[in-house]
């Protein structure tokens, strides 16, 4: 992690883990993918299956939250290593 990436991460980090997971994982990834796939379904078949929409809105936000939790942990580790190396210099 370089100085620029550390600064960007610190801004995201200040919002807190819960907000980060909700915005980046649940909404940013999960709901967005569910809407996108529903649009593709509408464009391809000119119909929307309610059960598929419900399943997408349940499954993709869960996947997004898992991904963003892993991303948070990874960025926190990199940030800690960056801070340690900055202190040594």
Coordinates of C-alpha atoms in Angstrom, one line a residue:
X1 CA 0.0 0.0 0.0
X2 CA 1.4 3.4 -0.9
X3 CA 0.6 6.8 0.6
X4 CA -2.2 7.6 -1.8
X5 CA -3.9 4.2 -1.2
X6 CA -3.5 4.6 2.5
X7 CA -5.2 8.0 2.4
X8 CA -8.1 6.7 0.4
X9 CA -8.5 3.7 2.7
X10 CA -8.4 6.0 5.7
X11 CA -11.3 8.0 4.4
X12 CA -13.3 4.8 3.7
X13 CA -12.2 3.4 7.1
X14 CA -13.6 6.5 8.9
X15 CA -17.1 5.6 7.8
X16 CA -16.9 2.4 9.8
X17 CA -17.1 -1.3 8.9
X18 CA -20.9 -1.6 9.0
X19 CA -21.5 1.4 6.7
X20 CA -18.7 0.2 4.4
X21 CA -20.2 -3.3 4.1
X22 CA -23.7 -1.9 3.6
X23 CA -22.7 0.6 0.9
X24 CA -20.0 -1.4 -0.9
X25 CA -21.2 -5.0 -0.4
X26 CA -25.0 -5.1 0.1
X27 CA -26.0 -2.1 -2.0
X28 CA -23.0 -1.5 -4.3
X29 CA -22.6 -5.1 -5.3
X30 CA -25.6 -7.2 -4.1
X31 CA -28.6 -5.0 -5.0
X32 CA -26.9 -3.6 -8.1
X33 CA -26.3 -7.1 -9.5
X34 CA -29.8 -8.2 -8.6
X35 CA -31.3 -5.2 -10.5
X36 CA -28.9 -5.7 -13.5
X37 CA -29.9 -9.4 -13.8
X38 CA -33.5 -8.5 -13.5
X39 CA -33.1 -6.0 -16.3
X40 CA -31.4 -8.6 -18.4
X41 CA -34.3 -11.0 -17.7
X42 CA -36.7 -8.3 -18.8
X43 CA -34.8 -7.5 -22.0
X44 CA -34.3 -11.2 -22.9
X45 CA -37.7 -12.6 -22.0
X46 CA -40.0 -9.6 -21.8
X47 CA -41.1 -10.9 -18.4
X48 CA -39.9 -10.9 -14.8
X49 CA -40.3 -13.9 -12.5
X50 CA -41.1 -12.7 -9.0
X51 CA -39.5 -15.7 -7.4
X52 CA -36.2 -15.0 -9.2
X53 CA -36.2 -11.4 -8.2
X54 CA -36.7 -12.3 -4.5
X55 CA -34.0 -14.9 -4.7
X56 CA -31.6 -12.4 -6.3
X57 CA -32.4 -9.8 -3.7
X58 CA -31.6 -12.3 -0.9
X59 CA -28.6 -14.1 -2.3
X60 CA -26.5 -11.3 -4.0
X61 CA -26.6 -8.9 -1.0
X62 CA -25.4 -11.8 1.2
X63 CA -22.6 -12.5 -1.2
X64 CA -21.7 -8.8 -1.4
X65 CA -21.6 -8.5 2.4
X66 CA -19.2 -11.5 2.5
X67 CA -17.0 -10.1 -0.2
X68 CA -16.8 -6.7 1.4
X69 CA -16.1 -8.2 4.9
X70 CA -13.1 -10.0 3.4
X71 CA -12.1 -6.8 1.5
X72 CA -12.3 -4.8 4.8
X73 CA -10.1 -7.3 6.6
X74 CA -7.5 -7.3 3.7
X75 CA -7.4 -3.5 3.6
X76 CA -7.0 -3.2 7.4
X77 CA -4.1 -5.6 7.3
X78 CA -2.4 -3.7 4.5
X79 CA -3.1 -0.4 6.3
X80 CA -1.6 -1.7 9.5
X81 CA 1.6 -2.9 7.6
X82 CA 1.8 0.5 5.9
X83 CA 1.6 2.3 9.3
X84 CA 4.2 0.1 10.8
X85 CA 6.6 0.6 8.0
X86 CA 6.0 4.4 8.1
X87 CA 6.8 4.5 11.8
X88 CA 10.1 2.7 11.2
X89 CA 11.2 5.2 8.6

